[in-house]
PDB file of C-alpha atoms in Angstrom:
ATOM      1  CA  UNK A   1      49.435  26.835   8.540  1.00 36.00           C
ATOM      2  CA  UNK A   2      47.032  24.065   9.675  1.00 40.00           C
ATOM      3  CA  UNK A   3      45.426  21.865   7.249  1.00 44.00           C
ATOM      4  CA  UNK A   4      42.368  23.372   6.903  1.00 42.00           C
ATOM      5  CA  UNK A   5      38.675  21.020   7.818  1.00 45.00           C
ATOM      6  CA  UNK A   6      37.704  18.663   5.131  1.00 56.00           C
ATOM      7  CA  UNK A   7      34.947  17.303   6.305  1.00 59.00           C
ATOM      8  CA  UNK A   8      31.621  18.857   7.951  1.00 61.00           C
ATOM      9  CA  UNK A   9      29.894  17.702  10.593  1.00 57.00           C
ATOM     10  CA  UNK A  10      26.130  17.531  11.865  1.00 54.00           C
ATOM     11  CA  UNK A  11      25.815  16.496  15.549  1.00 46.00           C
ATOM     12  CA  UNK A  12      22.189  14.932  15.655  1.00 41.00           C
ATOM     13  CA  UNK A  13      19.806  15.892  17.954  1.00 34.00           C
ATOM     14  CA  UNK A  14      16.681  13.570  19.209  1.00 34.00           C
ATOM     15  CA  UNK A  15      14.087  13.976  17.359  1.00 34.00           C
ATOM     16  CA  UNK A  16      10.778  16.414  19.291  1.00 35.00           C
ATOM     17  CA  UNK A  17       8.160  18.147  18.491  1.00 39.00           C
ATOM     18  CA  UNK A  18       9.916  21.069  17.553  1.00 42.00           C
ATOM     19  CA  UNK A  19      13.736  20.043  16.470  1.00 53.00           C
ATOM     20  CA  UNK A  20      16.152  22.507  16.452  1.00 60.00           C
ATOM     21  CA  UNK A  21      18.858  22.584  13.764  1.00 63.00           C
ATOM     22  CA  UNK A  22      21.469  20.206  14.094  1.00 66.00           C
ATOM     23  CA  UNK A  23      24.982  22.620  14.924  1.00 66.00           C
ATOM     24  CA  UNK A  24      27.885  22.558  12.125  1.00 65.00           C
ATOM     25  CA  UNK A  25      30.976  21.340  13.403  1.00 62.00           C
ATOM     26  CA  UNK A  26      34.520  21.458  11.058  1.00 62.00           C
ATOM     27  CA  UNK A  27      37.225  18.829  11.485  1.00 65.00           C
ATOM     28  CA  UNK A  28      40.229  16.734  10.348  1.00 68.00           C
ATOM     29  CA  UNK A  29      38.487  13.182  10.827  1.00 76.00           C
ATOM     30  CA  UNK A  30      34.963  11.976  10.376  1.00 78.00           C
ATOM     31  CA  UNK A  31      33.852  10.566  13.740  1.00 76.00           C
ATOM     32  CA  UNK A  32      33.164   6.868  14.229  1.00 78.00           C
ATOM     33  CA  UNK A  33      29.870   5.495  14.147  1.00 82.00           C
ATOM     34  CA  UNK A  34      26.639   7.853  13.046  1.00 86.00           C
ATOM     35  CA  UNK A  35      26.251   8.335   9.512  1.00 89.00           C
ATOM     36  CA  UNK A  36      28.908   9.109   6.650  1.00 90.00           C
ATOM     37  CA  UNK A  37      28.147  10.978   3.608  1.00 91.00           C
ATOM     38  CA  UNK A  38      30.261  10.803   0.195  1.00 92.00           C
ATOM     39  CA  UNK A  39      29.718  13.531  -2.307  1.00 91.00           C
ATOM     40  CA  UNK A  40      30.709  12.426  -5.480  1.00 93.00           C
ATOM     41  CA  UNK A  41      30.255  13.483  -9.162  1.00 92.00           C
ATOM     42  CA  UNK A  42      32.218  10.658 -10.480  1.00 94.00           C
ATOM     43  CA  UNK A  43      32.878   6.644  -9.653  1.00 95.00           C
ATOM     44  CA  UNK A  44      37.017   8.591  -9.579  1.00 94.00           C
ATOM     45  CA  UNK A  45      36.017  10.664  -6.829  1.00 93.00           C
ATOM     46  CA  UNK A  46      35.968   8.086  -4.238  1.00 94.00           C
ATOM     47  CA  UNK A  47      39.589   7.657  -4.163  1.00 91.00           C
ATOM     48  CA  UNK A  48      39.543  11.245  -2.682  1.00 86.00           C
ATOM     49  CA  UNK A  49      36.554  11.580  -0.976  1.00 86.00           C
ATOM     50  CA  UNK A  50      36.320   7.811   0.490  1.00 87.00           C
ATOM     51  CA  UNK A  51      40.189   7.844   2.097  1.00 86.00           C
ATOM     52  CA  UNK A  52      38.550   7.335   5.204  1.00 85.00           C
ATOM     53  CA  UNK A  53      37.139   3.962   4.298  1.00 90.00           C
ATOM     54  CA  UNK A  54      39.637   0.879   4.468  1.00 91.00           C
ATOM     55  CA  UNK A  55      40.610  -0.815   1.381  1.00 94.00           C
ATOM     56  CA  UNK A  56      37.827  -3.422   1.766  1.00 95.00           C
ATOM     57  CA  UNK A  57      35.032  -0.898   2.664  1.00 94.00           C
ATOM     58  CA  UNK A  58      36.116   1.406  -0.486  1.00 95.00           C
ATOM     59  CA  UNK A  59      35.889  -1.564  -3.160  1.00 96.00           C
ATOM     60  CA  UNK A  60      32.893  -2.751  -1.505  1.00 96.00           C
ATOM     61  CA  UNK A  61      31.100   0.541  -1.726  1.00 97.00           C
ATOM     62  CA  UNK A  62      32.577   0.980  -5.816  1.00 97.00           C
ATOM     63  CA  UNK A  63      30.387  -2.676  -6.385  1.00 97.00           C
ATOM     64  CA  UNK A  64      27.683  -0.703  -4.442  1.00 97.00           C
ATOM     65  CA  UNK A  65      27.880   2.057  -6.705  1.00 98.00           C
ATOM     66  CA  UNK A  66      28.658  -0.366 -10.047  1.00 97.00           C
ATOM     67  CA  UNK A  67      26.195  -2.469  -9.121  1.00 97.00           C
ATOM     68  CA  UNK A  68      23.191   0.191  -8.700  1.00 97.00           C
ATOM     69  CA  UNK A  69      24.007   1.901 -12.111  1.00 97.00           C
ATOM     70  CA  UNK A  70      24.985   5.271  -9.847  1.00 97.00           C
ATOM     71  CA  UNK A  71      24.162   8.289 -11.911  1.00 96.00           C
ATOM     72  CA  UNK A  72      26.343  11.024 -10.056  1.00 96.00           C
ATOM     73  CA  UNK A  73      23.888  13.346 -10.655  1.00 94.00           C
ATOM     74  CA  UNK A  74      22.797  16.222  -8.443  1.00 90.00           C
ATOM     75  CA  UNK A  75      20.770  15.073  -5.708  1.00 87.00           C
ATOM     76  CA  UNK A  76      20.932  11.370  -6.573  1.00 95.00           C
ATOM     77  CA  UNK A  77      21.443   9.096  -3.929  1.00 96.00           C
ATOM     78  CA  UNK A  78      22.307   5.782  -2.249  1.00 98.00           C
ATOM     79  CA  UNK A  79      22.174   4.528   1.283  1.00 97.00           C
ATOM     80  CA  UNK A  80      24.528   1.839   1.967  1.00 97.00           C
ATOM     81  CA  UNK A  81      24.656  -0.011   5.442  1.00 95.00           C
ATOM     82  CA  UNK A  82      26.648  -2.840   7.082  1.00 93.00           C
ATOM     83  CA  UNK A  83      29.894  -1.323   5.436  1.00 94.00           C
ATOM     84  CA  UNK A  84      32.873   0.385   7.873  1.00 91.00           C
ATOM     85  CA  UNK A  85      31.845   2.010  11.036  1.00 91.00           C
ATOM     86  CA  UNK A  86      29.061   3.862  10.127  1.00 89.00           C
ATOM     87  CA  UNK A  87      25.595   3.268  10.337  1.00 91.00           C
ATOM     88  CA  UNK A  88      25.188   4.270   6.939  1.00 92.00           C
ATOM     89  CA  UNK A  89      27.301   5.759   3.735  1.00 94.00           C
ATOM     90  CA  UNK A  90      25.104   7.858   2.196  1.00 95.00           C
ATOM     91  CA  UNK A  91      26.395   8.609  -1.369  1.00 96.00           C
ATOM     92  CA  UNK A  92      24.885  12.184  -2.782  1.00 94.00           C
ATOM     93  CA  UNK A  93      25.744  13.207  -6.885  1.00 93.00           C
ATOM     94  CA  UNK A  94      27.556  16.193  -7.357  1.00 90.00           C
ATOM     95  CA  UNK A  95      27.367  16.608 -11.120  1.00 90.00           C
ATOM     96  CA  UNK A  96      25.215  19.590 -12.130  1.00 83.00           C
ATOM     97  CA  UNK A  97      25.218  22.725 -13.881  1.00 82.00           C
ATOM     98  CA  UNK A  98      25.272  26.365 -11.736  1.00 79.00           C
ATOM     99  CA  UNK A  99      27.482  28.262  -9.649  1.00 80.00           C
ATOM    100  CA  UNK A 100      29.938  26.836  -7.248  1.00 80.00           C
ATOM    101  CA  UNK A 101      28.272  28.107  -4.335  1.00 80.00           C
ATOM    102  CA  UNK A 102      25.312  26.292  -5.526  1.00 84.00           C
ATOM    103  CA  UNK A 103      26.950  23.411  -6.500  1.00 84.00           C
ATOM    104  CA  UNK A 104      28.551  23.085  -3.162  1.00 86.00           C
ATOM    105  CA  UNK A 105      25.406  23.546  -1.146  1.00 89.00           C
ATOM    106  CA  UNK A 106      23.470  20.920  -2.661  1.00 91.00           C
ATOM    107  CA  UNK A 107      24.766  18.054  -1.499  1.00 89.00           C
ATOM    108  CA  UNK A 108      24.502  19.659   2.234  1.00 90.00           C
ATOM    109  CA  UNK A 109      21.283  20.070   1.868  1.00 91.00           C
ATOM    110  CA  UNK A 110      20.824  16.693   0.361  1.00 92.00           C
ATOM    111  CA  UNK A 111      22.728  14.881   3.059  1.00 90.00           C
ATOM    112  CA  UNK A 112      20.744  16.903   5.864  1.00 90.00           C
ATOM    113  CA  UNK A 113      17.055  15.691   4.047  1.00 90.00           C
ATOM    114  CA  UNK A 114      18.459  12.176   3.714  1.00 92.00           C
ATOM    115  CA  UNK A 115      19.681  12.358   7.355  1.00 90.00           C
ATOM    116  CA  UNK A 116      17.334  14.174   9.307  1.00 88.00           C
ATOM    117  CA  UNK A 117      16.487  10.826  11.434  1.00 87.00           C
ATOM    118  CA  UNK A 118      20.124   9.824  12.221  1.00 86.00           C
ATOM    119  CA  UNK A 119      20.577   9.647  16.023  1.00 84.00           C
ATOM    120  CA  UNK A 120      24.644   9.908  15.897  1.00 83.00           C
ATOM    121  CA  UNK A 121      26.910  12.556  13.988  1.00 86.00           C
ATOM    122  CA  UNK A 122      26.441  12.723  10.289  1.00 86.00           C
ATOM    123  CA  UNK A 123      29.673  13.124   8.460  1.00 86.00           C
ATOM    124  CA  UNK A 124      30.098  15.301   4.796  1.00 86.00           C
ATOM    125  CA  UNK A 125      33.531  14.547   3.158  1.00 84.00           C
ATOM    126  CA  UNK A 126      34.830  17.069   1.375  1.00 79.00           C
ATOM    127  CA  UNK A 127      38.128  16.868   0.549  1.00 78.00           C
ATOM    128  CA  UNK A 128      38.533  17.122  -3.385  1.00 77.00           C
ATOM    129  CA  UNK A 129      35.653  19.497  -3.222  1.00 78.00           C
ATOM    130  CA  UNK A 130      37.016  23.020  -4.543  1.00 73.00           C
ATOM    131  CA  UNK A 131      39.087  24.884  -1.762  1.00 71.00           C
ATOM    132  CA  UNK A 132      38.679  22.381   1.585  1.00 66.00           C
ATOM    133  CA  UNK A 133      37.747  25.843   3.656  1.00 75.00           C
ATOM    134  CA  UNK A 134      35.312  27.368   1.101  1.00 80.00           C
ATOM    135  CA  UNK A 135      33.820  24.138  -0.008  1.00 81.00           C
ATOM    136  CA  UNK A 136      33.239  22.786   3.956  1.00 81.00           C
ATOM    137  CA  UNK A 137      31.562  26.414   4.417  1.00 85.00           C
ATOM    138  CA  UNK A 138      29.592  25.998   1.099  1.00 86.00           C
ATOM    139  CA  UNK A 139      28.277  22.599   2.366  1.00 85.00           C
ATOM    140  CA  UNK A 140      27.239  23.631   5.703  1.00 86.00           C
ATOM    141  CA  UNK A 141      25.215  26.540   4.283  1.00 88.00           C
ATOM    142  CA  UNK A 142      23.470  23.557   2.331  1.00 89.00           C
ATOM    143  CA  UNK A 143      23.014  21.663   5.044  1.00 86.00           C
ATOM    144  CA  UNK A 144      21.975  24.475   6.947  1.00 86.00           C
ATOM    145  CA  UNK A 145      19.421  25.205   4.409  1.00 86.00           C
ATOM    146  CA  UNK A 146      18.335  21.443   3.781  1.00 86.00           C
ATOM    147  CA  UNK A 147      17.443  20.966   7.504  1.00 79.00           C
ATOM    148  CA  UNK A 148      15.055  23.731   7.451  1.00 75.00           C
ATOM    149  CA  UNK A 149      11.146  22.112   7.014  1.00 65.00           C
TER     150      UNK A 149
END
């Protein structure tokens, strides 16, 4: 059977007076260009969740993360530009207490808040995160969610 999605995807739409909600696409690849975000509970989990990202890009964004005394923790985040092909890395912490579901959600929700101006795709990685089909569902429910205002 096919490898199932590991990464979710928000198509942007321009910003009106009354935006609609950004659809939830699944796929194999993050797009190039727009706007990628790496969920990530610990300064390990970028070897998983930042394959994507050349060799340069990846140590580059691990000073970024050294560098700003990352936390990791639930909701944190940092916005990191110039790096890659993408407007802008958006790192979101994953480490928290609750239920999976919750757990998963979060970052979604964060990375829609945190992205709600992007005028590309925005791009969730999550490989490494639980069960690639559950946790990609479980992150667009966040995201879902998170884009609501």
């Amino acid at each position: 059977m096919r490898r199932l999605a590991a990464f979710a995807f928000l198509a942007a739409t321009a910003i009106s007076a009354a935006p609609a909600a950004r659809p939830i696409q699944f796929a194999e690849q993050p797009p190039t260009g727009g706007a990628l975000v790496l969920p990530l509970g610990s300064a390990a989990d970028l070897a998983s969740r930042g394959m994507m990202l050349d060799p340069a890009s990846r140590e580059a964004v691990g000073r970024a993360l050294a560098s700003a005394e990352f936390r990791y923790r639930s909701r944190d985040t940092l916005t990191l530009r110039g790096i890659g092909p993408w407007t802008r890395i958006l790192i979101v912490g994953t480490q928290g207490d609750g239920a999976e579901a919750v757990r998963l959600q979060t970052p979604g929700a964060t990375a829609a808040q945190e992205t709600e101006r992007e005028n590309g795709p925005v791009a969730i990685a999550a490989t490494g995160l639980g069960d690639s089909a559950g946790a990609a569902a479980q992150i667009g429910v966040g995201a879902r969610l998170g884009g609501y205002r």
